[in-house]
C-alpha positions as MATLAB code, in Angstrom:
seq = 'MAINFKTNIAKVAEGIQQKLLILVDADDMTRTMASTATALIRDRVHEKGLAADGTPIGTYSEGYMKVRTGDYGNSGVKTKGKNAGEKKDSGAYTKGAKAGSPRPRYNRSTDTKVILSLTRQMENDLAICATDPIKVDGGYGIGFQNKDNFEKARWCEDTYKKSIYRLTSSEKDVMDQIRNEHIKNALS';
ca = [
    -151.502   97.400  248.932;
    -149.854   96.715  245.563;
    -150.661   98.305  242.259;
    -150.394   95.962  239.312;
    -149.590   97.229  235.848;
    -149.984   95.356  232.617;
    -148.243   96.545  229.524;
    -148.267   95.593  225.914;
    -144.806   97.075  225.347;
    -143.475   93.749  224.070;
    -146.230   93.581  221.457;
    -145.688   97.234  220.459;
    -141.934   96.696  220.214;
    -142.486   93.614  218.063;
    -144.764   95.604  215.734;
    -142.178   98.373  215.413;
    -139.481   95.800  214.765;
    -141.556   94.250  211.951;
    -142.047   97.684  210.357;
    -138.334   98.400  210.582;
    -137.562   95.051  208.952;
    -139.708   96.120  206.005;
    -137.543   99.235  205.676;
    -134.358   97.178  205.862;
    -135.610   94.925  203.049;
    -135.437   97.557  200.337;
    -135.697   95.072  197.454;
    -139.260   96.015  196.497;
    -138.541   99.733  196.735;
    -135.305   99.656  194.727;
    -136.823   97.400  192.066;
    -139.754   99.815  191.725;
    -137.358  102.755  191.532;
    -135.223  101.064  188.868;
    -138.149   99.996  186.679;
    -139.741  103.448  186.926;
    -136.439  105.175  186.132;
    -135.919  102.876  183.134;
    -139.304  103.848  181.701;
    -138.649  107.554  182.319;
    -135.185  107.426  180.723;
    -136.423  105.407  177.739;
    -139.191  107.936  177.098;
    -136.924  110.964  177.534;
    -134.008  109.671  175.437;
    -135.600  107.428  172.805;
    -138.910  109.265  172.283;
    -138.348  112.921  173.191;
    -134.632  113.105  172.344;
    -133.625  114.933  175.536;
    -130.341  114.721  177.451;
    -130.135  114.603  181.250;
    -129.971  118.407  181.419;
    -133.312  118.698  179.582;
    -131.835  120.006  176.323;
    -132.143  118.238  172.952;
    -129.438  115.626  172.443;
    -128.673  116.895  168.957;
    -129.796  116.966  165.332;
    -129.354  114.230  162.730;
    -127.450  115.071  159.545;
    -129.100  115.106  156.127;
    -127.140  112.001  155.075;
    -128.195  110.048  158.146;
    -131.815  111.069  157.593;
    -131.726  109.339  154.203;
    -130.716  106.103  155.950;
    -133.225  106.643  158.749;
    -136.219  107.329  156.517;
    -135.248  105.263  153.458;
    -135.528  108.355  151.244;
    -132.841  107.427  148.730;
    -132.673  108.764  145.191;
    -133.390  105.317  143.740;
    -136.389  104.530  145.947;
    -139.417  103.294  144.054;
    -142.519  105.493  143.867;
    -146.140  104.344  144.138;
    -147.979  105.080  140.904;
    -151.570  104.137  141.748;
    -154.057  104.548  144.551;
    -154.462  107.109  147.300;
    -150.715  106.971  148.101;
    -149.574  107.696  144.531;
    -146.335  109.659  144.479;
    -145.092  108.376  147.844;
    -141.925  106.298  148.214;
    -142.705  102.586  148.336;
    -139.320  101.151  149.228;
    -135.894  102.142  150.425;
    -134.215  101.655  147.088;
    -131.265   99.366  146.510;
    -127.582   99.444  147.284;
    -125.647  100.838  144.307;
    -122.075   99.961  145.317;
    -120.105   97.229  147.026;
    -120.901   93.610  147.765;
    -124.577   94.415  148.395;
    -125.094   96.254  145.060;
    -128.567   95.587  143.710;
    -129.962   94.170  146.954;
    -132.713   96.167  148.700;
    -131.823   98.583  151.475;
    -133.508   98.030  154.854;
    -136.554  100.172  155.619;
    -136.607  101.432  159.206;
    -140.029  103.148  159.160;
    -138.821  106.144  161.143;
    -140.119  109.699  161.051;
    -138.491  112.633  159.272;
    -137.982  114.472  162.580;
    -134.282  115.382  162.816;
    -134.028  115.330  166.632;
    -131.543  112.736  167.881;
    -133.370  109.949  169.734;
    -130.629  107.294  169.642;
    -132.950  104.851  167.944;
    -132.842  103.426  164.458;
    -133.493   99.726  164.922;
    -134.844  100.152  168.490;
    -132.142   97.756  169.694;
    -130.686  100.173  172.270;
    -134.021  101.170  173.779;
    -135.214   97.565  173.956;
    -131.907   96.501  175.520;
    -132.094   99.087  178.338;
    -133.213   97.135  181.396;
    -133.006   96.795  185.160;
    -130.620   94.286  186.647;
    -129.378   93.228  190.038;
    -126.235   95.142  190.847;
    -123.533   92.751  189.695;
    -120.660   92.126  190.006;
    -120.905   94.025  193.300;
    -124.168   92.750  194.717;
    -125.862   95.039  197.194;
    -128.815   93.573  199.069;
    -131.931   95.027  197.506;
    -129.854   96.882  194.945;
    -130.835   97.273  191.318;
    -129.279   99.186  188.484;
    -130.181  100.265  184.991;
    -128.035   99.238  182.076;
    -127.732   97.585  178.719;
    -127.898   93.827  178.416;
    -125.124   93.701  175.842;
    -121.781   95.446  175.747;
    -122.245   96.839  172.219;
    -125.210   98.971  173.261;
    -123.321  100.191  176.318;
    -120.456  101.221  174.031;
    -122.925  102.955  171.669;
    -124.356  104.904  174.606;
    -120.872  106.005  175.691;
    -120.022  106.953  172.095;
    -123.209  109.040  171.853;
    -122.441  110.860  175.102;
    -118.896  111.564  173.872;
    -120.075  112.618  170.398;
    -122.834  114.953  171.591;
    -120.784  116.037  174.639;
    -123.760  115.543  176.944;
    -124.738  113.329  179.805;
    -127.681  111.439  178.329;
    -128.511  108.486  180.558;
    -128.181  110.148  183.980;
    -131.367  110.987  185.874;
    -132.805  114.475  185.453;
    -133.778  116.473  188.526;
    -137.466  115.692  187.901;
    -136.657  111.976  187.553;
    -134.767  112.161  190.857;
    -137.881  113.748  192.391;
    -139.913  110.733  191.238;
    -137.356  108.431  192.916;
    -137.720  110.466  196.139;
    -141.515  110.087  195.934;
    -141.207  106.312  195.560;
    -138.817  106.135  198.537;
    -141.050  108.328  200.716;
    -144.141  106.304  199.799;
    -142.312  103.074  200.654;
    -141.301  104.451  204.073;
    -144.802  105.784  204.751;
    -146.391  102.442  203.860;
    -143.871  100.530  205.981;
    -144.516  102.664  209.053;
    -148.301  102.828  208.778;
];
């Protein structure tokens, strides 16, 4: 008398193999990690003014604050209406080739914390990109789209003697959560 066994081991193995292939294709996970990290870094550096160690990046000088806010001595003043007495423009250049032409108005706050943002060019230029020139399958990085902003970032880190664009420990925790969620979803 023979005992016959049927097994679905081939089907189970195929299912496991498919789940493992999802883990091997890390493109979705690394892209999610990079875009999330970019948003976290942009908020921390360009809104809150914090370095990677959680401390303030620095404080703007009084002279720079005049440029930042447009509060020059020759700025025009509103004389009528509910905003009477407030500055209405950024004044004009008084020396050099631009003498007499209006100064740019950046519409920035009077907060002196360093946020590495005057024209918003650096924060808008911070983006995710495929890891080039050394391409890693499913690899993404965070960087500036033009060399000038990269050089500005390096200059700021050298000037303030702080690591600014590295991930904080809490940002690394968020990356771990994304990775763990990706693995959990792939294996479920």
